[in-house]
CSV table of C-alpha atoms in Angstrom, one decimal:
chain,number,residue,atom,x,y,z
X,1,UNK,CA,212.7,117.8,84.5
X,2,UNK,CA,209.1,116.9,86.1
X,3,UNK,CA,209.3,114.9,88.4
X,4,UNK,CA,211.4,113.1,91.1
X,5,UNK,CA,211.7,110.0,89.1
X,6,UNK,CA,213.1,111.7,85.8
X,7,UNK,CA,210.3,112.9,84.0
X,8,UNK,CA,211.1,115.2,81.8
X,9,UNK,CA,209.6,118.1,79.6
X,10,UNK,CA,211.8,119.4,76.3
X,11,UNK,CA,211.7,120.4,72.8
X,12,UNK,CA,211.8,118.0,70.0
X,13,UNK,CA,213.4,119.2,66.3
X,14,UNK,CA,209.9,120.9,65.3
X,15,UNK,CA,209.6,123.0,68.5
X,16,UNK,CA,206.7,120.8,70.1
X,17,UNK,CA,207.0,119.7,74.4
X,18,UNK,CA,207.7,116.3,74.2
X,19,UNK,CA,207.8,114.0,77.8
X,20,UNK,CA,210.4,111.1,78.4
X,21,UNK,CA,212.2,109.2,81.8
X,22,UNK,CA,213.7,106.5,82.2
X,23,UNK,CA,210.7,104.1,82.2
X,24,UNK,CA,208.7,106.3,80.1
X,25,UNK,CA,209.4,106.6,76.0
X,26,UNK,CA,209.0,109.8,74.5
X,27,UNK,CA,205.8,111.3,74.1
X,28,UNK,CA,204.0,114.8,73.0
X,29,UNK,CA,203.3,116.1,75.9
X,30,UNK,CA,199.7,117.1,75.0
X,31,UNK,CA,199.3,113.4,74.9
X,32,UNK,CA,200.9,113.0,78.4
X,33,UNK,CA,198.5,116.2,79.8
X,34,UNK,CA,197.8,113.9,83.2
X,35,UNK,CA,202.1,113.6,83.2
X,36,UNK,CA,203.0,116.9,84.3
X,37,UNK,CA,200.7,118.2,86.9
X,38,UNK,CA,203.7,118.5,89.3
X,39,UNK,CA,204.6,121.2,87.6
X,40,UNK,CA,201.8,123.3,89.0
X,41,UNK,CA,203.3,122.6,92.5
X,42,UNK,CA,206.0,125.2,91.0
X,43,UNK,CA,205.4,128.4,90.9
X,44,UNK,CA,204.4,130.0,88.1
X,45,UNK,CA,207.5,132.5,87.7
X,46,UNK,CA,209.7,129.3,88.3
X,47,UNK,CA,208.2,127.8,84.9
X,48,UNK,CA,207.4,130.7,83.2
X,49,UNK,CA,211.5,130.9,82.7
X,50,UNK,CA,211.3,127.5,80.9
X,51,UNK,CA,208.1,126.4,79.4
X,52,UNK,CA,205.8,129.7,79.6
X,53,UNK,CA,208.2,131.7,77.7
X,54,UNK,CA,208.6,129.0,75.2
X,55,UNK,CA,206.9,129.8,71.9
X,56,UNK,CA,205.6,125.6,71.8
X,57,UNK,CA,204.3,127.3,75.9
X,58,UNK,CA,201.8,129.2,74.6
X,59,UNK,CA,199.3,125.9,74.5
X,60,UNK,CA,201.0,123.6,76.9
X,61,UNK,CA,199.9,125.8,80.0
X,62,UNK,CA,196.3,126.6,79.1
X,63,UNK,CA,195.8,123.6,78.2
X,64,UNK,CA,197.7,121.5,81.2
X,65,UNK,CA,195.4,124.3,83.1
X,66,UNK,CA,192.6,123.7,81.4
X,67,UNK,CA,192.8,119.7,82.2
X,68,UNK,CA,192.9,120.1,86.2
X,69,UNK,CA,190.1,122.8,85.9
X,70,UNK,CA,187.8,120.4,84.3
X,71,UNK,CA,189.0,117.7,86.7
X,72,UNK,CA,188.0,115.4,89.9
X,73,UNK,CA,190.7,117.0,91.7
X,74,UNK,CA,190.5,119.7,94.5
X,75,UNK,CA,193.6,119.9,94.8
X,76,UNK,CA,194.9,120.4,91.1
X,77,UNK,CA,192.3,122.6,91.0
X,78,UNK,CA,193.7,124.9,93.7
X,79,UNK,CA,197.0,125.0,92.4
X,80,UNK,CA,195.9,125.6,89.0
X,81,UNK,CA,194.2,129.0,90.3
X,82,UNK,CA,197.2,129.7,92.6
X,83,UNK,CA,198.3,130.2,88.9
X,84,UNK,CA,195.1,132.2,88.1
X,85,UNK,CA,196.1,134.5,90.6
X,86,UNK,CA,199.4,135.4,89.6
X,87,UNK,CA,198.5,136.1,86.4
X,88,UNK,CA,199.1,132.9,84.2
X,89,UNK,CA,198.1,132.3,81.8
X,90,UNK,CA,195.3,134.7,80.4
X,91,UNK,CA,192.6,135.3,78.5
X,92,UNK,CA,191.5,132.5,77.1
X,93,UNK,CA,191.5,129.9,80.1
X,94,UNK,CA,189.6,132.9,82.4
X,95,UNK,CA,186.8,133.1,79.7
X,96,UNK,CA,187.4,129.0,80.1
X,97,UNK,CA,187.0,129.3,83.8
X,98,UNK,CA,184.2,131.8,83.8
X,99,UNK,CA,182.0,129.0,81.9
X,100,UNK,CA,182.9,126.1,84.7
X,101,UNK,CA,180.6,129.0,86.9
X,102,UNK,CA,178.2,127.3,85.8
X,103,UNK,CA,179.1,123.7,85.2
X,104,UNK,CA,177.6,120.7,87.2
X,105,UNK,CA,181.0,120.3,88.6
X,106,UNK,CA,181.8,123.6,88.6
X,107,UNK,CA,184.1,124.7,91.0
X,108,UNK,CA,182.7,126.9,94.9
X,109,UNK,CA,182.0,130.4,92.7
X,110,UNK,CA,184.2,132.0,96.0
X,111,UNK,CA,187.1,130.2,94.2
X,112,UNK,CA,186.2,131.7,90.7
X,113,UNK,CA,185.3,134.9,92.1
X,114,UNK,CA,188.6,134.5,94.7
X,115,UNK,CA,190.7,134.7,91.1
X,116,UNK,CA,188.5,137.2,89.7
X,117,UNK,CA,187.6,135.0,87.1
X,118,UNK,CA,183.8,135.0,87.5
X,119,UNK,CA,180.8,136.7,85.9
X,120,UNK,CA,178.8,136.4,88.3
X,121,UNK,CA,176.7,140.0,89.4
């Protein structure tokens, strides 16, 4: 379950992530990445048990973290940085974060340095 309103994350018959809920039709999770934000409020260890360890999780979690790091929200970016500090998800997204370091919408450089992802000397 993603949130208290019954939004659920699961795998379809092909092994792809889908979301659904009482008032939401079944959709591929990649199409509704915004709906996955509450996962970041959980510890990576809690989510890892069911999402990250699944083969499909190899792309879902990095897509979610990339989305929030490129977004407007300091709150969600802070949640994502907490996941980086916990060692999730690995080099692909660490390279993305390092690339954001010099962008006009970049997070504070201390956040980037805090998670050890920055490239500044």
